[in-house]
Tab-separated table of C-alpha atoms in Angstrom:
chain	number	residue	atom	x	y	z
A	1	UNK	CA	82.933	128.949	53.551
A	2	UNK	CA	85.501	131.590	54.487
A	3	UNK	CA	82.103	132.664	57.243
A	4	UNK	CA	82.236	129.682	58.091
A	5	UNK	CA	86.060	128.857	59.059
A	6	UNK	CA	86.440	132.399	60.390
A	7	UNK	CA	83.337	131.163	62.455
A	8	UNK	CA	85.034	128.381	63.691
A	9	UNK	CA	88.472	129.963	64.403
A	10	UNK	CA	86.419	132.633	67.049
A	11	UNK	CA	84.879	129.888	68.606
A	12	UNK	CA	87.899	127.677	69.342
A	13	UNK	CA	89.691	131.051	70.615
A	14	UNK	CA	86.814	132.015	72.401
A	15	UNK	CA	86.995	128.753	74.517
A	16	UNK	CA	90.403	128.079	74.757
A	17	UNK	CA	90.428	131.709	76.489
A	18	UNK	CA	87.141	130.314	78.288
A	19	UNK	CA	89.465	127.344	79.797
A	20	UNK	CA	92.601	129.702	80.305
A	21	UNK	CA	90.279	131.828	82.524
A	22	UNK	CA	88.950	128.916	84.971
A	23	UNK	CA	92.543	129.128	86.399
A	24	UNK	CA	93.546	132.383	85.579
A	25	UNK	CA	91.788	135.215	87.780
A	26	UNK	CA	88.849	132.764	88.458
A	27	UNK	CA	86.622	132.160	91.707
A	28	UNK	CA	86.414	128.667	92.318
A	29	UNK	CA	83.984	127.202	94.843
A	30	UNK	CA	85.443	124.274	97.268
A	31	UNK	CA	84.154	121.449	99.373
A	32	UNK	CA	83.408	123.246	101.707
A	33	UNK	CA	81.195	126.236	99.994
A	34	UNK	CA	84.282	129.013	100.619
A	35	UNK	CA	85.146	130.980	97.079
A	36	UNK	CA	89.010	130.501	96.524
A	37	UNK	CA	90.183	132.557	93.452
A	38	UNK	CA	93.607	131.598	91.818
A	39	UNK	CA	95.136	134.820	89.743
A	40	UNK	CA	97.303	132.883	87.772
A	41	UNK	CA	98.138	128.893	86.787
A	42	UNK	CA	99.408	127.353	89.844
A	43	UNK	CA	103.116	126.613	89.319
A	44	UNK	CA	103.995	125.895	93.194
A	45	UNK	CA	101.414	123.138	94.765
A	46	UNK	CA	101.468	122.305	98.372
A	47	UNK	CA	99.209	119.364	99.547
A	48	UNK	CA	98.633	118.284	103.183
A	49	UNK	CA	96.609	115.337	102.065
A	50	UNK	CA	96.694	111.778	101.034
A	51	UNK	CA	94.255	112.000	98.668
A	52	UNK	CA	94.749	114.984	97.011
A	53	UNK	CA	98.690	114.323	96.548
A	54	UNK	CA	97.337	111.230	94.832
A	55	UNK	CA	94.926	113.230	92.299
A	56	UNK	CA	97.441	115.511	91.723
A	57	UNK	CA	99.978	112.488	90.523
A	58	UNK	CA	96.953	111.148	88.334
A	59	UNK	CA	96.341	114.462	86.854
A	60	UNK	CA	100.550	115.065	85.798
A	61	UNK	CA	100.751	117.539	88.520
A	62	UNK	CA	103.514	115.695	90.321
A	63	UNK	CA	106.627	118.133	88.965
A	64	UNK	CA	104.539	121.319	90.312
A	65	UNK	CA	104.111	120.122	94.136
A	66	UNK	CA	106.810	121.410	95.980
A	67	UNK	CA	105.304	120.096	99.506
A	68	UNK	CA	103.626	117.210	100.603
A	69	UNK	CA	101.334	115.570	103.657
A	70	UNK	CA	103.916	113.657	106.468
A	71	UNK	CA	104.807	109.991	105.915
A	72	UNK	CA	104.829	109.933	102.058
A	73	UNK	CA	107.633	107.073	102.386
A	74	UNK	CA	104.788	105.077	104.155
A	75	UNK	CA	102.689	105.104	100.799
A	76	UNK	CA	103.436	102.969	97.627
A	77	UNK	CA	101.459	104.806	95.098
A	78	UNK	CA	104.478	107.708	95.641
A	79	UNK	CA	107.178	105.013	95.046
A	80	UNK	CA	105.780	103.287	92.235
A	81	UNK	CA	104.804	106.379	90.505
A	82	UNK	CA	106.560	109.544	91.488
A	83	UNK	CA	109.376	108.830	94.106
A	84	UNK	CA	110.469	112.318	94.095
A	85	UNK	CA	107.683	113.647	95.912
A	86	UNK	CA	109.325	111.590	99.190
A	87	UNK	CA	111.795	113.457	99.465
A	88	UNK	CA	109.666	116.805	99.186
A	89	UNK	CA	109.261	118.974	102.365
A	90	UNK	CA	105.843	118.031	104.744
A	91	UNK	CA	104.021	120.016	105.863
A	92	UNK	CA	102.847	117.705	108.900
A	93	UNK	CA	99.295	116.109	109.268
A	94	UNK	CA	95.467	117.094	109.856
A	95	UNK	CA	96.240	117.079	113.285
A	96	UNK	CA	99.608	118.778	113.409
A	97	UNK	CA	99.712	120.854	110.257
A	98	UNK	CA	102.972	123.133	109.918
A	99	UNK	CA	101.793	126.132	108.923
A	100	UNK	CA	105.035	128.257	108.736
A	101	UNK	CA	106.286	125.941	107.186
A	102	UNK	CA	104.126	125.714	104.318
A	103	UNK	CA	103.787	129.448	103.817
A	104	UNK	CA	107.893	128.899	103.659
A	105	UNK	CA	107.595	127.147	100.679
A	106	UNK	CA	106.425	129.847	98.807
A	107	UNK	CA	102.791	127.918	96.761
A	108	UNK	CA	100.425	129.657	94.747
A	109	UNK	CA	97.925	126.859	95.771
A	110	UNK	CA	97.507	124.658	98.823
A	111	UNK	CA	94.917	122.066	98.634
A	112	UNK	CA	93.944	120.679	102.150
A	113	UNK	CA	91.509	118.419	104.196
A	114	UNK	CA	88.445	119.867	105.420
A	115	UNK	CA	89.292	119.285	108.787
A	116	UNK	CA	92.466	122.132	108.314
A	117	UNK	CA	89.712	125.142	107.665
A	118	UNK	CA	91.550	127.105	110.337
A	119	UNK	CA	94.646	126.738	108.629
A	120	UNK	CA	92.911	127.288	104.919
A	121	UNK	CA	91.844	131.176	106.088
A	122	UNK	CA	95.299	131.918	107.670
A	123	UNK	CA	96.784	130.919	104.414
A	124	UNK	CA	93.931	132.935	102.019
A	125	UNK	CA	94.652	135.919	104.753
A	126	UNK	CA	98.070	136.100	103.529
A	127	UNK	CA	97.101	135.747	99.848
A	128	UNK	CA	98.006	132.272	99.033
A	129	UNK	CA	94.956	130.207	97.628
A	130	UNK	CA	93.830	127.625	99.626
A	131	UNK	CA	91.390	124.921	98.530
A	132	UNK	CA	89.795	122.486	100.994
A	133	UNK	CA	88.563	118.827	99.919
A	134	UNK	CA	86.269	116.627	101.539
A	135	UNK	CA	86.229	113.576	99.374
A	136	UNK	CA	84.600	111.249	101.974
A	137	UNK	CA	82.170	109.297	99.371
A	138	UNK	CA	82.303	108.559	95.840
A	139	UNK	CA	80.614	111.644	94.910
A	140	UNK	CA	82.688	113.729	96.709
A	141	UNK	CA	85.886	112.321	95.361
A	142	UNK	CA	84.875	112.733	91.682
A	143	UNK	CA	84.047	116.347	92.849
A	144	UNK	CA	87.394	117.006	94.243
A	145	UNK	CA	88.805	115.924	91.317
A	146	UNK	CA	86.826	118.238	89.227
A	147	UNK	CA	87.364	120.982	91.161
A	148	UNK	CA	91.374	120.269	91.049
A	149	UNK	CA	91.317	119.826	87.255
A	150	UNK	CA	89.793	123.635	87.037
A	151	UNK	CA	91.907	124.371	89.740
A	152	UNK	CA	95.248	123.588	87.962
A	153	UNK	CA	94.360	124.191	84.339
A	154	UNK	CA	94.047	120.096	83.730
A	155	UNK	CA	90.526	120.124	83.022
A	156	UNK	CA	90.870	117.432	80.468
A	157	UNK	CA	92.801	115.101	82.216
A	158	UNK	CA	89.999	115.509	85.039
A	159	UNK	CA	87.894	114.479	82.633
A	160	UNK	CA	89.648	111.315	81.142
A	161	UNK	CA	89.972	110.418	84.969
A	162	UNK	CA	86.113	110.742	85.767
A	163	UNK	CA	85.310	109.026	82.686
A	164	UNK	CA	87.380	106.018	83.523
A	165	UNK	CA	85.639	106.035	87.077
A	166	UNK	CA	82.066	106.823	85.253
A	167	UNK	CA	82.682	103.789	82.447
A	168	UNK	CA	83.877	100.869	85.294
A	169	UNK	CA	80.902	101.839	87.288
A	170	UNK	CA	78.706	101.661	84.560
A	171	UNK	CA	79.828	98.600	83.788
A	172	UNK	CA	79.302	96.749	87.131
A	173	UNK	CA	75.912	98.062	87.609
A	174	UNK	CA	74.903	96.480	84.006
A	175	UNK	CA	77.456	93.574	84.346
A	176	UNK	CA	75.826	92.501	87.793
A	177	UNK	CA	72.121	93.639	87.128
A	178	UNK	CA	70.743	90.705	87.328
A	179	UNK	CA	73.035	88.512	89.915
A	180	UNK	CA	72.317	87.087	92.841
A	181	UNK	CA	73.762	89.890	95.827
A	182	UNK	CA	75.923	87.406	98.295
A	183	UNK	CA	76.287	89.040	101.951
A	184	UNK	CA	79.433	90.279	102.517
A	185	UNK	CA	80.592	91.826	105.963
A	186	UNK	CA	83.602	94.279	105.664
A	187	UNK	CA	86.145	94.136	108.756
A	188	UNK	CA	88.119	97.283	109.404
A	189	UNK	CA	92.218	97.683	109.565
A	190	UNK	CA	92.240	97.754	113.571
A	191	UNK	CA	89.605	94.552	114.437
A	192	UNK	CA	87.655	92.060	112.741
A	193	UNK	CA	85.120	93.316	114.747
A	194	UNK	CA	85.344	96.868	113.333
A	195	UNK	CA	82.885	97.283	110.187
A	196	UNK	CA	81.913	99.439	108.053
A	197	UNK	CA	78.360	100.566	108.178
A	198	UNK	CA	75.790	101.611	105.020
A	199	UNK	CA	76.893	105.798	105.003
A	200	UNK	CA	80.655	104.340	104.777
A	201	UNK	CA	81.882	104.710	101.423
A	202	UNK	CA	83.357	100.902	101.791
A	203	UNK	CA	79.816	99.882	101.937
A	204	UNK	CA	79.087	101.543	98.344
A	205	UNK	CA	82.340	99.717	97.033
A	206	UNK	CA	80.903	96.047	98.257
A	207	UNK	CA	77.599	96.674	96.665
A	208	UNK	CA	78.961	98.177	93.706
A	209	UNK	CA	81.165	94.848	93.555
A	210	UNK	CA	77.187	93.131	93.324
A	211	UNK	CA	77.602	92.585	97.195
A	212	UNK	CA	74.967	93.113	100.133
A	213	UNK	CA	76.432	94.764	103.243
A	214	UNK	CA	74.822	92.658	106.130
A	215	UNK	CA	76.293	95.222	108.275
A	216	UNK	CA	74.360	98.231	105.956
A	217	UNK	CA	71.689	98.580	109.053
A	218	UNK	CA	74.465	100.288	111.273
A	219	UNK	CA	74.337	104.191	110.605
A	220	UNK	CA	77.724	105.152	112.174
A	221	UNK	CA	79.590	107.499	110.205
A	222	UNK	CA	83.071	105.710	110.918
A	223	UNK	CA	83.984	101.895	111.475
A	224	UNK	CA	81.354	100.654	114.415
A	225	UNK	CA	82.384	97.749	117.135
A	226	UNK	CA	80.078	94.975	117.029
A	227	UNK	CA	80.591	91.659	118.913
A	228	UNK	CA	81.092	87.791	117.906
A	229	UNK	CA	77.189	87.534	118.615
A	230	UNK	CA	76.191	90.186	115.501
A	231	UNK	CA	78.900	88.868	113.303
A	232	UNK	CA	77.354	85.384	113.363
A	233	UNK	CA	73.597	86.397	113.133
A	234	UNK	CA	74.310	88.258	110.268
A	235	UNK	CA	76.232	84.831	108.949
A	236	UNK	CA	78.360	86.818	105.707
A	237	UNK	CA	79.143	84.535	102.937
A	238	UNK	CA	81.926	86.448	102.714
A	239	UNK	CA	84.891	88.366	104.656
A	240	UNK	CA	86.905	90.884	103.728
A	241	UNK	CA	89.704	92.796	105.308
A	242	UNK	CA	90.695	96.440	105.063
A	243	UNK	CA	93.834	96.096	102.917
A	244	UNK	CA	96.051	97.460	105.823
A	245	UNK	CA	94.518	94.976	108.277
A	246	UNK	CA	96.167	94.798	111.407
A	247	UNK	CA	95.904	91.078	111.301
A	248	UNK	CA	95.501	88.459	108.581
A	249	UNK	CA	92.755	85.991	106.612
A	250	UNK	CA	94.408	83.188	108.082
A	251	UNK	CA	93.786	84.257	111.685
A	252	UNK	CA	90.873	85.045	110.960
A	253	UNK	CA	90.167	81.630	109.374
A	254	UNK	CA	91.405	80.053	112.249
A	255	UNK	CA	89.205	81.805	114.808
A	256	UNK	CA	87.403	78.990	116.780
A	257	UNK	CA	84.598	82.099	117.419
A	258	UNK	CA	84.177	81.795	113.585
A	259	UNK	CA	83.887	78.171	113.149
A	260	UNK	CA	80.147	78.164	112.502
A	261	UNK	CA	80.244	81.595	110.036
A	262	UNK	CA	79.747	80.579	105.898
A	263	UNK	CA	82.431	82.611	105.303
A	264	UNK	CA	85.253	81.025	107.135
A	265	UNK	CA	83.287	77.121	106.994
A	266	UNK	CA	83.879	77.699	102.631
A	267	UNK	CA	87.163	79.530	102.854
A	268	UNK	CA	85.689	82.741	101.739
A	269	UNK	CA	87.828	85.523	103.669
A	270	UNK	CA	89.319	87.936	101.310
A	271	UNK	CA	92.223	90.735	101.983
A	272	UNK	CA	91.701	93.640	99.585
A	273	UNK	CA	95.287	94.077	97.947
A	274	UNK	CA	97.366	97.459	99.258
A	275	UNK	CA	100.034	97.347	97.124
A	276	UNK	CA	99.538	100.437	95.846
A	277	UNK	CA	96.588	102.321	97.613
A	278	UNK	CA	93.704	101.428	99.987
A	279	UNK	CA	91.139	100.909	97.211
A	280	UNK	CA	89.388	100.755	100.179
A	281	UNK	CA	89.072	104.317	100.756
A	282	UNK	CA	87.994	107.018	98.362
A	283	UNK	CA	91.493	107.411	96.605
A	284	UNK	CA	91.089	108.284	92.746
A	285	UNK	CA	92.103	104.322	92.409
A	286	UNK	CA	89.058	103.333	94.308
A	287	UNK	CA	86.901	102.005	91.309
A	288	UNK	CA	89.365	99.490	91.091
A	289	UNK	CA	88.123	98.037	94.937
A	290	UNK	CA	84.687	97.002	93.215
A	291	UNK	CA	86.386	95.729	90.403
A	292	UNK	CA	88.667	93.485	91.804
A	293	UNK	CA	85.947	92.579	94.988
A	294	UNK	CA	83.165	91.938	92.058
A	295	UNK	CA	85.742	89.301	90.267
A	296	UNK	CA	86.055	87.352	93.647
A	297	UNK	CA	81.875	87.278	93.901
A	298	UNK	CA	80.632	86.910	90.453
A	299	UNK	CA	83.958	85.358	88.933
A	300	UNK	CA	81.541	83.301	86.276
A	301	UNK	CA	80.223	87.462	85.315
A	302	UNK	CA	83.993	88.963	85.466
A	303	UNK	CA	86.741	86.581	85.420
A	304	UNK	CA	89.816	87.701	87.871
A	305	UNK	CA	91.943	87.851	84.634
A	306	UNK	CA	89.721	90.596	83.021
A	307	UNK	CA	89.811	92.547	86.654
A	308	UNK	CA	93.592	92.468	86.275
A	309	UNK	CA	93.915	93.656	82.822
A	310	UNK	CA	91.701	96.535	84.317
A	311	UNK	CA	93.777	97.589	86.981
A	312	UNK	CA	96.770	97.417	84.907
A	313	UNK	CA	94.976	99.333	82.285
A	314	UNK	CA	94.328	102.116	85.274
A	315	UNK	CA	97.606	102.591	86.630
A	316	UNK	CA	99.454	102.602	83.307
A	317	UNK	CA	97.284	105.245	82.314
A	318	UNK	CA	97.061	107.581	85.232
A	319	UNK	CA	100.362	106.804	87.250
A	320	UNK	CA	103.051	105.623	84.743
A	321	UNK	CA	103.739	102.180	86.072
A	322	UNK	CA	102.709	98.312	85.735
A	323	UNK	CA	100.805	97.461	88.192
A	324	UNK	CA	102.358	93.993	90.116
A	325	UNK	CA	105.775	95.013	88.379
A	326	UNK	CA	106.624	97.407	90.671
């Protein structure tokens, strides 16, 4: 017996030092295949992106980022859950990054888009770790996510986070098995006439939410124009707008170009909710756009009420706050 426990008490040291070491003195590998290693826990964070701020709030990183992306007082998530990081210093966009500025605030990690690689080796030239993230499908995101759990030493949080995403996904997909697939067309935030095509990662949210993307043909790796002419030869049963939509469902319901579409003849024109994030975009929240969108299709399969209760459930958890409350 005393084998035994002494057994034990070497294994549970021998991975807790095992964990310790994934962000102390490790070599991580990041979205973009470069080897980033972190000597130490990160105690300073800077992150020049959306996305990753986000993860880093759902993973209780929020009181270790000391800089953030530009326009965080544009985004609700940072209100509703950590309204400190507003007032943080930015470090500018994708497109106008401030480097000096960032290096000013003195991080031990940065964690920035793919598009900043430039940027990424200045920073890893001058010692300070710099991961890049590329979460541009579902796949990718739960990989970011991942890799910012080893990153930071919050492995297990990660993990409670993918395993929320993991369980609601299984769910749908054995939840909507065996239902009918109604065609949905997805309009972007700038046009009605903006969509998103099958390689879009809104296109995996609609047919996770037991949808069929009539617009899945298109193979354009961003939102792709179409005309009146394609929108009504495709003939969606239902429409739904980007949740920062530029213009609104009842426009759209009163378009006389639309008068003979299924969608707008049975009142079926949806606006995903934003009051929090674009759950229509790969955000950590972003299981919770095919949740919601799957209780508006197959309502009889998951009733709106139990779709609510799940959101709530997900914000509570992850960012503090009642969602609808706030």
């Amino acid at each position: 017996m005393k084998k035994l426990i002494s057994l034990l008490l070497a294994l549970s040291l021998v991975l807790s030092l095992g964990l310790w070491a994934v962000a102390e003195g490790a070599d991580l590998t990041d979205q973009l295949g470069r080897t980033v290693t972190l000597e130490q826990t990160p105690e300073r964070i800077v992150s020049g992106y959306y996305i990753s701020s986000s993860a880093l709030i759902a993973l209780g990183l929020e009181d270790k980022l000391v800089g953030i992306e530009a326009k965080a007082n544009k985004r609700p998530i940072y209100s509703l859950s950590a309204p400190t990081l507003i007032d943080l210093p930015n470090v500018g966009t994708a497109k106008e990054f401030d480097l000096e500025g960032c290096i000013a605030l003195n991080p031990d990690l940065v964690i920035l888009p793919a598009k900043l690689k430039n940027a990424a080796e200045t920073l890893e030239q001058l010692g300070i770790p710099a991961l890049l993230v590329n979460p541009e499908s579902g796949e990718q995101l739960e990989q970011m996510i991942a890799l910012m759990g080893q990153a930071t030493g919050t492995q297990e949080r990660a993990e409670e986070l993918l395993s929320f995403i993991a369980g609601q996904r299984e769910n749908l997909e054995t939840l909507l098995a065996e239902a009918e697939k109604p065609r949905v067309y997805m309009a972007g935030n700038s046009a009605l006439l903006s969509t998103a095509g099958g390689n879009m990662y809104q296109s995996d949210m609609m047919v996770l939410a037991g949808g069929e993307n009539v617009a899945a043909e298109l193979s354009d790796p961003y939102w792709a124009e179409i005309g009146y002419e394609q929108l009504l030869a495709w003939n969606p049963e239902y429409i739904v707008l980007a949740s920062d939509a530029s213009y609104t469902v009842e426009e759209v319901l009163a378009d006389p170009n639309l008068a003979d579409c299924a969608a707008v003849k049975n009142g079926n024109v949806l606006q995903l909710p934003g009051d929090a994030e674009a759950w229509d975009s790969p955000v950590p929240s972003g299981i919770l756009g095919s949740v919601w969108l799957a209780a508006r299709l197959h309502g009889d399969l998951l009733p709106e009420d139990r779709a609510e209760e799940i959101i709530a459930s997900f914000y509570e958890t992850f960012y503090g706050f009642s969602y609808g409350e706030g």
